[in-house]
Backbone as a printed PyTorch tensor [residue, N CA C, xyz], in Angstrom:
tensor([[[  10.8080,  -49.3450,   -5.5980],
         [  10.3000,  -49.2850,   -6.9570],
         [  11.3920,  -49.6550,   -7.9450]],

        [[  12.6080,  -49.1540,   -7.7370],
         [  13.6970,  -49.4440,   -8.6640],
         [  14.0370,  -50.9360,   -8.6620]],

        [[  13.8680,  -51.5760,   -7.5080],
         [  14.1820,  -52.9890,   -7.4140],
         [  13.2480,  -53.8260,   -8.2860]],

        [[  11.9730,  -53.4900,   -8.3170],
         [  11.0240,  -54.2630,   -9.1170],
         [  11.2830,  -54.0790,  -10.6190]],

        [[  11.7100,  -52.8780,  -11.0250],
         [  12.0260,  -52.6710,  -12.4410],
         [  13.2160,  -53.5290,  -12.8520]],

        [[  14.1840,  -53.6680,  -11.9500],
         [  15.3500,  -54.4780,  -12.2630],
         [  14.9360,  -55.9380,  -12.4380]],

        [[  14.0730,  -56.4390,  -11.5720],
         [  13.6040,  -57.8210,  -11.6830],
         [  12.7950,  -58.0270,  -12.9570]],

        [[  11.9720,  -57.0310,  -13.3210],
         [  11.1830,  -57.1420,  -14.5410],
         [  12.0880,  -57.1970,  -15.7650]],

        [[  13.1480,  -56.3780,  -15.7820],
         [  14.0380,  -56.3970,  -16.9350],
         [  14.8200,  -57.7070,  -16.9970]],

        [[  15.1510,  -58.2960,  -15.8410],
         [  15.8450,  -59.5820,  -15.8280],
         [  14.9370,  -60.6800,  -16.3770]],

        [[  13.6590,  -60.6310,  -16.0530],
         [  12.7120,  -61.6180,  -16.5810],
         [  12.5270,  -61.4340,  -18.0800]],

        [[  12.5640,  -60.1680,  -18.5320],
         [  12.4030,  -59.9030,  -19.9580],
         [  13.5900,  -60.4730,  -20.7340]],

        [[  14.8150,  -60.3570,  -20.1710],
         [  15.9830,  -60.9260,  -20.8330],
         [  15.8990,  -62.4480,  -20.8020]],

        [[  15.6420,  -62.9950,  -19.6290],
         [  15.3450,  -64.3970,  -19.4010],
         [  16.0570,  -65.4190,  -20.2550]],

        [[  15.2990,  -66.3720,  -20.7550],
         [  15.8190,  -67.5440,  -21.4470],
         [  15.2810,  -67.5390,  -22.8740]],

        [[  16.1040,  -67.1100,  -23.8370],
         [  15.6880,  -67.0300,  -25.2300],
         [  16.5010,  -68.0250,  -26.0470]],

        [[  15.8400,  -69.0530,  -26.5820],
         [  16.5230,  -70.0740,  -27.3630],
         [  16.7770,  -69.5350,  -28.7710]],

        [[  18.0240,  -69.6210,  -29.2150],
         [  18.4110,  -69.1490,  -30.5440],
         [  18.3890,  -70.3110,  -31.5310]],

        [[  18.9720,  -71.4460,  -31.1390],
         [  19.0230,  -72.6170,  -32.0190],
         [  18.9880,  -73.8820,  -31.1760]],

        [[  18.4040,  -74.9280,  -31.7320],
         [  18.3980,  -76.2090,  -31.0380],
         [  18.7270,  -77.3170,  -32.0230]],

        [[  19.3400,  -78.3660,  -31.5070],
         [  19.7430,  -79.5080,  -32.3110],
         [  18.7240,  -80.6160,  -32.0790]],

        [[  17.6770,  -80.6490,  -32.8920],
         [  16.5710,  -81.5760,  -32.6810],
         [  16.9500,  -83.0110,  -33.0070]],

        [[  17.8740,  -83.2040,  -33.9170],
         [  18.2610,  -84.5640,  -34.3050],
         [  19.2040,  -85.2220,  -33.3040]],

        [[  19.7690,  -84.4410,  -32.3950],
         [  20.7330,  -84.9980,  -31.4490],
         [  20.1010,  -86.0760,  -30.5810]],

        [[  18.8700,  -85.8620,  -30.1280],
         [  18.2180,  -86.8520,  -29.2730],
         [  17.8270,  -88.1020,  -30.0600]],

        [[  17.7330,  -87.9910,  -31.3700],
         [  17.4430,  -89.1560,  -32.2040],
         [  18.7110,  -89.9730,  -32.4690]],

        [[  19.8260,  -89.2960,  -32.7050],
         [  21.0660,  -89.9790,  -33.0550],
         [  21.8900,  -90.4030,  -31.8470]],

        [[  21.6430,  -89.8080,  -30.6810],
         [  22.4560,  -90.0810,  -29.5030],
         [  21.5870,  -90.3920,  -28.2920]],

        [[  22.1190,  -91.2220,  -27.4020],
         [  21.5130,  -91.4540,  -26.0950],
         [  22.1690,  -90.4660,  -25.1380]],

        [[  21.3810,  -89.5540,  -24.6010],
         [  21.9070,  -88.4900,  -23.7400],
         [  22.1220,  -89.0400,  -22.3380]],

        [[  23.3530,  -88.9310,  -21.8310],
         [  23.6750,  -89.4350,  -20.5020],
         [  23.6810,  -88.3310,  -19.4560]],

        [[  24.2090,  -87.1690,  -19.8230],
         [  24.3470,  -86.0690,  -18.8680],
         [  24.4070,  -84.7580,  -19.6380]],

        [[  23.8910,  -83.6770,  -19.0540],
         [  23.9380,  -82.3800,  -19.7290],
         [  24.6970,  -81.3630,  -18.8840]],

        [[  25.3080,  -80.4130,  -19.5680],
         [  26.0780,  -79.3350,  -18.9450],
         [  25.7110,  -78.0230,  -19.6160]],

        [[  25.8250,  -76.9370,  -18.8660],
         [  25.6420,  -75.6080,  -19.4320],
         [  27.0060,  -74.9310,  -19.4660]],

        [[  27.3590,  -74.3940,  -20.6310],
         [  28.6610,  -73.7600,  -20.7860],
         [  28.5010,  -72.4000,  -21.4450]],

        [[  29.3680,  -71.4730,  -21.0800],
         [  29.4190,  -70.1870,  -21.7480],
         [  30.2070,  -70.3220,  -23.0390]],

        [[  30.0220,  -69.3720,  -23.9480],
         [  30.7000,  -69.4100,  -25.2390],
         [  31.4690,  -68.1100,  -25.4210]],

        [[  32.7290,  -68.2190,  -25.8500],
         [  33.5330,  -67.0320,  -26.1390],
         [  33.2120,  -66.6050,  -27.5670]],

        [[  32.6350,  -65.3980,  -27.7050],
         [  32.1930,  -64.9100,  -29.0100],
         [  32.7510,  -63.5280,  -29.3000]],

        [[  32.7280,  -63.1580,  -30.5810],
         [  33.0640,  -61.8010,  -30.9930],
         [  31.7780,  -60.9890,  -31.0620]],

        [[  31.9100,  -59.6770,  -31.1510],
         [  30.7460,  -58.7920,  -31.1290],
         [  29.7520,  -59.0400,  -32.2420]],

        [[  30.2420,  -59.2520,  -33.4620],
         [  29.3180,  -59.4570,  -34.5760],
         [  28.6030,  -60.8050,  -34.4660]],

        [[  29.2260,  -61.7740,  -33.7990],
         [  28.5630,  -63.0630,  -33.5810],
         [  27.3670,  -62.9050,  -32.6580]],

        [[  27.5430,  -62.1270,  -31.6100],
         [  26.4510,  -61.8960,  -30.6640],
         [  25.3100,  -61.1640,  -31.3520]],

        [[  25.6460,  -60.1740,  -32.1870],
         [  24.6000,  -59.4270,  -32.8950],
         [  23.8420,  -60.3310,  -33.8470]],

        [[  24.5380,  -61.2200,  -34.5210],
         [  23.8900,  -62.1630,  -35.4270],
         [  23.0000,  -63.1300,  -34.6440]],

        [[  23.4570,  -63.5750,  -33.4670],
         [  22.6510,  -64.4650,  -32.6300],
         [  21.4020,  -63.7600,  -32.1100]],

        [[  21.5090,  -62.4780,  -31.7920],
         [  20.3350,  -61.7330,  -31.3260],
         [  19.2650,  -61.6560,  -32.4060]],

        [[  19.6730,  -61.7460,  -33.6650],
         [  18.7090,  -61.7850,  -34.7640],
         [  18.1090,  -63.1770,  -34.9320]],

        [[  18.5950,  -64.1440,  -34.1350],
         [  18.0480,  -65.4920,  -34.1590],
         [  18.6270,  -66.3740,  -35.2370]],

        [[  19.8590,  -66.1050,  -35.6510],
         [  20.4550,  -66.8840,  -36.7320],
         [  21.5980,  -67.7340,  -36.2080]],

        [[  21.4380,  -69.0620,  -36.2880],
         [  22.4990,  -70.0020,  -35.9510],
         [  22.0510,  -71.3960,  -36.3390]],

        [[  23.0090,  -72.2910,  -36.5340],
         [  22.6950,  -73.6690,  -36.8760],
         [  23.6260,  -74.6120,  -36.1250]],

        [[  23.0240,  -75.5200,  -35.3720],
         [  23.7800,  -76.5240,  -34.6300],
         [  23.7980,  -77.8710,  -35.3490]],

        [[  23.3980,  -77.9150,  -36.6090],
         [  23.1840,  -79.1800,  -37.3130],
         [  24.4190,  -80.0800,  -37.3030]],

        [[  25.5810,  -79.5670,  -37.6130],
         [  26.7910,  -80.3930,  -37.6930],
         [  27.7490,  -80.1290,  -36.5380]],

        [[  27.3170,  -79.4110,  -35.5230],
         [  28.2180,  -78.9810,  -34.4590],
         [  28.5600,  -80.1190,  -33.5040]],

        [[  29.7670,  -80.0540,  -32.9560],
         [  30.2200,  -80.9940,  -31.9350],
         [  31.2860,  -80.3030,  -31.1010]],

        [[  31.6100,  -80.8770,  -29.9580],
         [  32.6160,  -80.2900,  -29.0800],
         [  33.7710,  -81.2640,  -28.9140]],

        [[  34.9710,  -80.7240,  -28.8000],
         [  36.1610,  -81.5430,  -28.5900],
         [  36.9650,  -80.9770,  -27.4230]],

        [[  37.8330,  -81.8140,  -26.8700],
         [  38.7150,  -81.3990,  -25.7890],
         [  40.1310,  -81.3520,  -26.3500]],

        [[  40.7340,  -80.1700,  -26.3180],
         [  42.1000,  -79.9820,  -26.8040],
         [  42.9120,  -79.2510,  -25.7410]],

        [[  43.9690,  -79.8960,  -25.2610],
         [  44.8740,  -79.2960,  -24.2730],
         [  44.1370,  -78.7940,  -23.0410]],

        [[  43.1660,  -79.5430,  -22.5500],
         [  42.4440,  -79.1720,  -21.3390],
         [  41.4140,  -78.0740,  -21.5380]],

        [[  41.1070,  -77.7470,  -22.7810],
         [  40.0760,  -76.7580,  -23.0820],
         [  39.0270,  -77.4090,  -23.9720]],

        [[  37.7850,  -76.9530,  -23.8490],
         [  36.7140,  -77.5070,  -24.6700],
         [  36.3730,  -76.5110,  -25.7690]],

        [[  36.3300,  -77.0140,  -27.0040],
         [  36.0820,  -76.1870,  -28.1730],
         [  34.8260,  -76.6530,  -28.8780]],

        [[  34.0110,  -75.7090,  -29.3090],
         [  32.8130,  -75.9960,  -30.0910],
         [  33.1640,  -75.8080,  -31.5560]],

        [[  32.9830,  -76.8660,  -32.3300],
         [  33.3820,  -76.8490,  -33.7340],
         [  32.1540,  -76.9840,  -34.6310]],

        [[  32.2490,  -76.3760,  -35.8040],
         [  31.2100,  -76.4630,  -36.8400],
         [  29.8970,  -75.7780,  -36.4790]],

        [[  29.8670,  -74.9480,  -35.4660],
         [  28.6830,  -74.1360,  -35.1820],
         [  28.6260,  -73.0370,  -36.2320]],

        [[  27.5110,  -72.9550,  -36.9420],
         [  27.3950,  -71.9560,  -38.0040],
         [  26.6150,  -70.7460,  -37.4960]],

        [[  27.3080,  -69.6180,  -37.3820],
         [  26.6790,  -68.3350,  -37.0700],
         [  26.9430,  -67.4510,  -38.2780]],

        [[  25.9010,  -67.1380,  -39.0760],
         [  26.1350,  -66.3570,  -40.2950],
         [  26.6850,  -64.9640,  -39.9890]],

        [[  27.3520,  -64.3940,  -40.9800],
         [  27.9200,  -63.0600,  -40.8000],
         [  26.8170,  -62.0560,  -40.5130]],

        [[  27.1510,  -61.0690,  -39.7090],
         [  26.2120,  -60.0000,  -39.3640],
         [  26.0180,  -59.1130,  -40.5910]],

        [[  24.7700,  -58.8610,  -40.9470],
         [  24.4540,  -58.1500,  -42.1860],
         [  25.0450,  -56.7400,  -42.1870]],

        [[  24.9170,  -56.0290,  -41.0640],
         [  25.4440,  -54.6630,  -41.0010],
         [  26.9230,  -54.6240,  -40.6390]],

        [[  27.5680,  -55.7900,  -40.5450],
         [  28.9820,  -55.8310,  -40.1780],
         [  29.8650,  -55.2920,  -41.2890]],

        [[  31.0650,  -54.8710,  -40.9040],
         [  32.0180,  -54.3410,  -41.8820],
         [  33.1650,  -55.3300,  -42.0250]],

        [[  34.3570,  -54.8540,  -42.2200],
         [  35.5220,  -55.7140,  -42.3540],
         [  35.8230,  -56.4590,  -41.0670]],

        [[  35.2160,  -56.0510,  -39.9510],
         [  35.4510,  -56.7150,  -38.6670],
         [  34.5480,  -57.9300,  -38.4680]],

        [[  33.7910,  -58.3250,  -39.4930],
         [  32.8810,  -59.4610,  -39.3770],
         [  33.6510,  -60.7460,  -39.0740]],

        [[  32.9640,  -61.7250,  -38.5110],
         [  33.5700,  -62.9770,  -38.0910],
         [  33.4680,  -64.0500,  -39.1890]],

        [[  34.2570,  -65.0980,  -39.0480],
         [  34.1500,  -66.2650,  -39.9340],
         [  32.9740,  -67.1120,  -39.4460]],

        [[  32.0610,  -67.5280,  -40.3270],
         [  30.8400,  -68.2080,  -39.8860],
         [  31.0620,  -69.5250,  -39.1550]],

        [[  32.0620,  -70.3260,  -39.5210],
         [  32.2430,  -71.6360,  -38.9060],
         [  33.5440,  -71.7460,  -38.1100]],

        [[  33.9670,  -70.6780,  -37.4850],
         [  35.2180,  -70.7420,  -36.7310],
         [  35.0300,  -71.5520,  -35.4360]],

        [[  36.1320,  -72.0200,  -34.8650],
         [  36.0780,  -72.7590,  -33.6020],
         [  35.8750,  -71.7720,  -32.4640]],

        [[  34.9910,  -72.1420,  -31.5380],
         [  34.6830,  -71.2540,  -30.4200],
         [  34.9690,  -71.9660,  -29.1070]],

        [[  35.6290,  -71.2660,  -28.1980],
         [  35.9890,  -71.8420,  -26.9130],
         [  34.7720,  -71.8540,  -25.9910]],

        [[  34.6160,  -72.9470,  -25.2340],
         [  33.5390,  -73.0540,  -24.2630],
         [  34.0970,  -72.8360,  -22.8630]],

        [[  33.2950,  -72.2100,  -22.0230],
         [  33.7290,  -71.8700,  -20.6780],
         [  33.0570,  -72.7980,  -19.6630]],

        [[  33.8640,  -73.6300,  -19.0320],
         [  33.4080,  -74.5300,  -17.9820],
         [  34.3930,  -74.4600,  -16.8260]],

        [[  33.9670,  -74.9140,  -15.6590],
         [  34.8670,  -74.9830,  -14.5210],
         [  35.8890,  -76.1030,  -14.7500]],

        [[  37.0700,  -75.9460,  -14.1910],
         [  38.1360,  -76.9290,  -14.3690],
         [  37.6760,  -78.3180,  -13.9280]],

        [[  36.9440,  -78.4110,  -12.8350],
         [  36.4780,  -79.6980,  -12.3270],
         [  35.5490,  -80.3710,  -13.3470]],

        [[  34.6620,  -79.5700,  -13.9680],
         [  33.7580,  -80.1120,  -14.9830],
         [  34.5400,  -80.6060,  -16.2020]],

        [[  35.5350,  -79.8490,  -16.6190],
         [  36.3460,  -80.2500,  -17.7760],
         [  37.0760,  -81.5550,  -17.4770]],

        [[  37.6430,  -81.6720,  -16.2680],
         [  38.3700,  -82.8850,  -15.9080],
         [  37.4540,  -84.1030,  -15.8860]],

        [[  36.2310,  -83.9640,  -15.3600],
         [  35.3080,  -85.1010,  -15.3460],
         [  34.8860,  -85.4660,  -16.7730]],

        [[  34.6640,  -84.4570,  -17.6160],
         [  34.3090,  -84.7370,  -19.0080],
         [  35.4310,  -85.4610,  -19.7390]],

        [[  36.6600,  -85.0260,  -19.5380],
         [  37.8000,  -85.6650,  -20.1900],
         [  37.8860,  -87.1230,  -19.7470]],

        [[  37.7170,  -87.3760,  -18.4640],
         [  37.7710,  -88.7550,  -17.9550],
         [  36.6780,  -89.6270,  -18.5440]],

        [[  35.4630,  -89.1120,  -18.6280],
         [  34.3410,  -89.8960,  -19.1510],
         [  34.4760,  -90.1420,  -20.6520]],

        [[  34.9780,  -89.1550,  -21.3810],
         [  35.1380,  -89.3090,  -22.8250],
         [  36.2170,  -90.3530,  -23.1290]],

        [[  37.3060,  -90.3350,  -22.3700],
         [  38.3880,  -91.2960,  -22.6160],
         [  38.0150,  -92.7070,  -22.1850]],

        [[  37.2050,  -92.8470,  -21.1200],
         [  36.8390,  -94.1800,  -20.6200],
         [  35.8960,  -94.9020,  -21.5720]],

        [[  34.8440,  -94.2150,  -21.9880],
         [  33.8350,  -94.8640,  -22.8170],
         [  33.8140,  -94.3060,  -24.2160]],

        [[  32.9370,  -94.8480,  -25.0250],
         [  32.7760,  -94.3800,  -26.3960],
         [  31.7520,  -93.2460,  -26.4020]],

        [[  32.1160,  -92.1160,  -25.8010],
         [  31.1940,  -90.9970,  -25.6140],
         [  31.6550,  -89.7850,  -26.4060]],

        [[  30.7170,  -88.8790,  -26.6500],
         [  31.0210,  -87.6450,  -27.3730],
         [  30.2740,  -86.4840,  -26.7310]],

        [[  30.6960,  -85.2820,  -27.0510],
         [  30.0300,  -84.0700,  -26.5740],
         [  29.2340,  -83.4640,  -27.7190]],

        [[  27.9240,  -83.3430,  -27.5180],
         [  27.0320,  -82.8470,  -28.5560],
         [  26.2970,  -81.6180,  -28.0250]],

        [[  26.2760,  -80.5060,  -28.7590],
         [  25.4850,  -79.3550,  -28.3170],
         [  24.0100,  -79.5880,  -28.6050]],

        [[  23.1620,  -79.3570,  -27.6000],
         [  21.7180,  -79.5430,  -27.7550],
         [  21.0030,  -78.2490,  -28.1020]],

        [[  21.4130,  -77.1430,  -27.4670],
         [  20.7650,  -75.8670,  -27.7670],
         [  21.7030,  -74.7100,  -27.4680]],

        [[  21.4110,  -73.6000,  -28.1110],
         [  22.1650,  -72.3620,  -27.9510],
         [  21.1600,  -71.2970,  -27.5550]],

        [[  21.3950,  -70.5980,  -26.4530],
         [  20.3920,  -69.6770,  -25.9350],
         [  21.0300,  -68.5380,  -25.1510]],

        [[  20.2230,  -67.5070,  -24.9020],
         [  20.6270,  -66.3710,  -24.0780],
         [  20.0350,  -66.5390,  -22.6890]],

        [[  20.8480,  -66.3030,  -21.6690],
         [  20.3530,  -66.2050,  -20.2920],
         [  20.9050,  -64.9050,  -19.7370]],

        [[  20.0150,  -63.9920,  -19.4090],
         [  20.3880,  -62.6840,  -18.8590],
         [  21.4460,  -61.9830,  -19.7150]],

        [[  21.2830,  -62.0610,  -21.0250],
         [  22.1620,  -61.3650,  -21.9430],
         [  23.4450,  -62.0920,  -22.2880]],

        [[  23.6590,  -63.2790,  -21.7090],
         [  24.8710,  -64.0480,  -21.9970],
         [  24.5200,  -65.2680,  -22.8270]],

        [[  25.3670,  -65.5810,  -23.8020],
         [  25.1230,  -66.7280,  -24.6700],
         [  25.6240,  -67.9840,  -23.9780]],

        [[  24.7660,  -68.9820,  -23.8960],
         [  25.0990,  -70.2650,  -23.2800],
         [  24.7920,  -71.3780,  -24.2660]],

        [[  25.4720,  -72.4920,  -24.1030],
         [  25.1970,  -73.6750,  -24.9080],
         [  24.9530,  -74.8380,  -23.9440]],

        [[  23.9410,  -75.6490,  -24.2540],
         [  23.6640,  -76.8420,  -23.4650],
         [  24.3800,  -78.0030,  -24.1440]],

        [[  25.3880,  -78.5390,  -23.4640],
         [  26.1810,  -79.6460,  -23.9860],
         [  25.6730,  -80.9450,  -23.3900]],

        [[  25.7140,  -82.0080,  -24.1790],
         [  25.3040,  -83.3110,  -23.6830],
         [  26.4550,  -84.2860,  -23.8380]],

        [[  26.6910,  -85.0520,  -22.7970],
         [  27.5950,  -86.1790,  -22.8770],
         [  26.7490,  -87.3240,  -23.4070]],

        [[  27.0770,  -87.8270,  -24.5870],
         [  26.1640,  -88.7410,  -25.2740],
         [  26.8980,  -89.9330,  -25.8690]],

        [[  26.1170,  -90.9910,  -26.0820],
         [  26.6140,  -92.1940,  -26.7450],
         [  25.7980,  -92.3880,  -28.0140]],

        [[  26.4540,  -92.6600,  -29.1120],
         [  25.7710,  -92.8490,  -30.3900],
         [  24.8410,  -94.0500,  -30.3600]],

        [[  23.6680,  -93.9170,  -30.9900],
         [  22.7070,  -95.0090,  -31.0490],
         [  22.9370,  -95.8350,  -32.3140]],

        [[  22.6550,  -97.1220,  -32.2020],
         [  22.6600,  -98.0020,  -33.3640],
         [  21.3280,  -97.8620,  -34.0880]],

        [[  21.2360,  -98.3760,  -35.3010],
         [  20.0020,  -98.2580,  -36.0940],
         [  18.8330,  -98.9500,  -35.4060]],

        [[  19.0720, -100.0980,  -34.7860],
         [  17.9670, -100.8040,  -34.1320],
         [  17.4770, -100.0560,  -32.8950]],

        [[  18.3660,  -99.3420,  -32.2070],
         [  17.9500,  -98.5300,  -31.0650],
         [  17.0370,  -97.3950,  -31.5140]],

        [[  17.3690,  -96.7920,  -32.6450],
         [  16.5450,  -95.7020,  -33.1740],
         [  15.1580,  -96.2110,  -33.5350]],

        [[  15.0960,  -97.4000,  -34.1510],
         [  13.7960,  -97.9770,  -34.5150],
         [  12.9730,  -98.3010,  -33.2700]],

        [[  13.6270,  -98.8100,  -32.2210],
         [  12.9210,  -99.1050,  -30.9740],
         [  12.3620,  -97.8350,  -30.3570]],

        [[  13.1350,  -96.7720,  -30.3700],
         [  12.6550,  -95.5030,  -29.8190],
         [  11.4580,  -94.9820,  -30.5910]],

        [[  11.5060,  -95.0710,  -31.9220],
         [  10.3620,  -94.6290,  -32.7330],
         [   9.1220,  -95.4640,  -32.4360]],

        [[   9.2850,  -96.7780,  -32.3240],
         [   8.1480,  -97.6470,  -32.0330],
         [   7.5810,  -97.3470,  -30.6510]],

        [[   8.4500,  -97.1190,  -29.6760],
         [   8.0030,  -96.7990,  -28.3140],
         [   7.2450,  -95.4650,  -28.2960]],

        [[   7.7520,  -94.4820,  -29.0370],
         [   7.1000,  -93.1830,  -29.0910],
         [   5.7280,  -93.2810,  -29.7550]],

        [[   5.6260,  -94.0630,  -30.8340],
         [   4.3280,  -94.2680,  -31.4940],
         [   3.3470,  -94.9730,  -30.5720]],

        [[   3.8160,  -95.9760,  -29.8330],
         [   2.9390,  -96.7040,  -28.9110],
         [   2.4410,  -95.7790,  -27.7940]],

        [[   3.3360,  -94.9660,  -27.2510],
         [   2.9300,  -94.0150,  -26.2040],
         [   1.9090,  -93.0130,  -26.7340]],

        [[   2.1200,  -92.5390,  -27.9470],
         [   1.1870,  -91.5910,  -28.5580],
         [  -0.1900,  -92.2290,  -28.7380]],

        [[  -0.2090,  -93.4880,  -29.1510],
         [  -1.4780,  -94.2040,  -29.3490],
         [  -2.1920,  -94.4380,  -28.0180]],

        [[  -1.4460,  -94.7280,  -26.9670],
         [  -2.0430,  -94.9230,  -25.6380],
         [  -2.6780,  -93.6320,  -25.1570]],

        [[  -1.9770,  -92.5290,  -25.3070],
         [  -2.5210,  -91.2320,  -24.8780],
         [  -3.7630,  -90.8820,  -25.6810]],

        [[  -3.7370,  -91.1550,  -26.9780],
         [  -4.8890,  -90.8970,  -27.8410],
         [  -6.0980,  -91.7280,  -27.3950]],

        [[  -5.8640,  -92.9920,  -27.0690],
         [  -6.9570,  -93.8740,  -26.6440],
         [  -7.5140,  -93.4360,  -25.2870]],

        [[  -6.6420,  -93.0460,  -24.3730],
         [  -7.1070,  -92.5730,  -23.0620],
         [  -7.9520,  -91.3040,  -23.2290]],

        [[  -7.5590,  -90.4500,  -24.1700],
         [  -8.3410,  -89.2340,  -24.4310],
         [  -9.7230,  -89.5750,  -24.9770]],

        [[  -9.7800,  -90.5580,  -25.8520],
         [ -11.0780,  -90.9960,  -26.4060],
         [ -11.9850,  -91.5380,  -25.3250]],

        [[ -11.4220,  -92.3550,  -24.4370],
         [ -12.2230,  -92.9530,  -23.3570],
         [ -12.6990,  -91.8960,  -22.3790]],

        [[ -11.8680,  -90.8820,  -22.1240],
         [ -12.2590,  -89.8230,  -21.1950],
         [ -13.4220,  -89.0100,  -21.7650]],

        [[ -13.4760,  -88.8980,  -23.0990],
         [ -14.5640,  -88.1580,  -23.7390],
         [ -15.8040,  -89.0110,  -23.9300]],

        [[ -15.6960,  -90.3190,  -23.6510],
         [ -16.8340,  -91.2030,  -23.7970],
         [ -17.0130,  -91.7330,  -25.1970]],

        [[ -15.9750,  -91.6220,  -26.0250],
         [ -16.0480,  -92.1420,  -27.3960],
         [ -15.5970,  -93.6040,  -27.4020]],

        [[ -16.1340,  -94.3940,  -28.3170],
         [ -15.7250,  -95.8150,  -28.3710],
         [ -14.3270,  -95.9990,  -28.9210]]])
């Protein structure tokens, strides 16, 4: 009986998305994704549990063999005291050494960048989904929009035909 309660509580904690970067897939071509842990202070975690964060201007950099998340905005915790955190401080990301080395090699070889796609809780731990991405040109963005509109129109037409409408 105790085992099933533990599994139920793990499912309840599960996967809760706090913030997502919706424009990242529009501005960048995503090549590969990684999941990384984030080093946070206590008031940052409490603020994230309230669902407050913004990945709008966030990006990741590699400094001295460590990966840092910059410009992630986590507002100050309302009930916090003098121990509150700075909203836009740099936060260290936790990855395996092998993953960091491959990322460093890929970033230096090509014109690639690290972009955070989403910030979420998994089993009570804060994780960030990082993407190894290449910036899109304006014409690539227009092609993607046109392709998405065409796909939407095809699906709409197939739905009409399935219902027997002209």
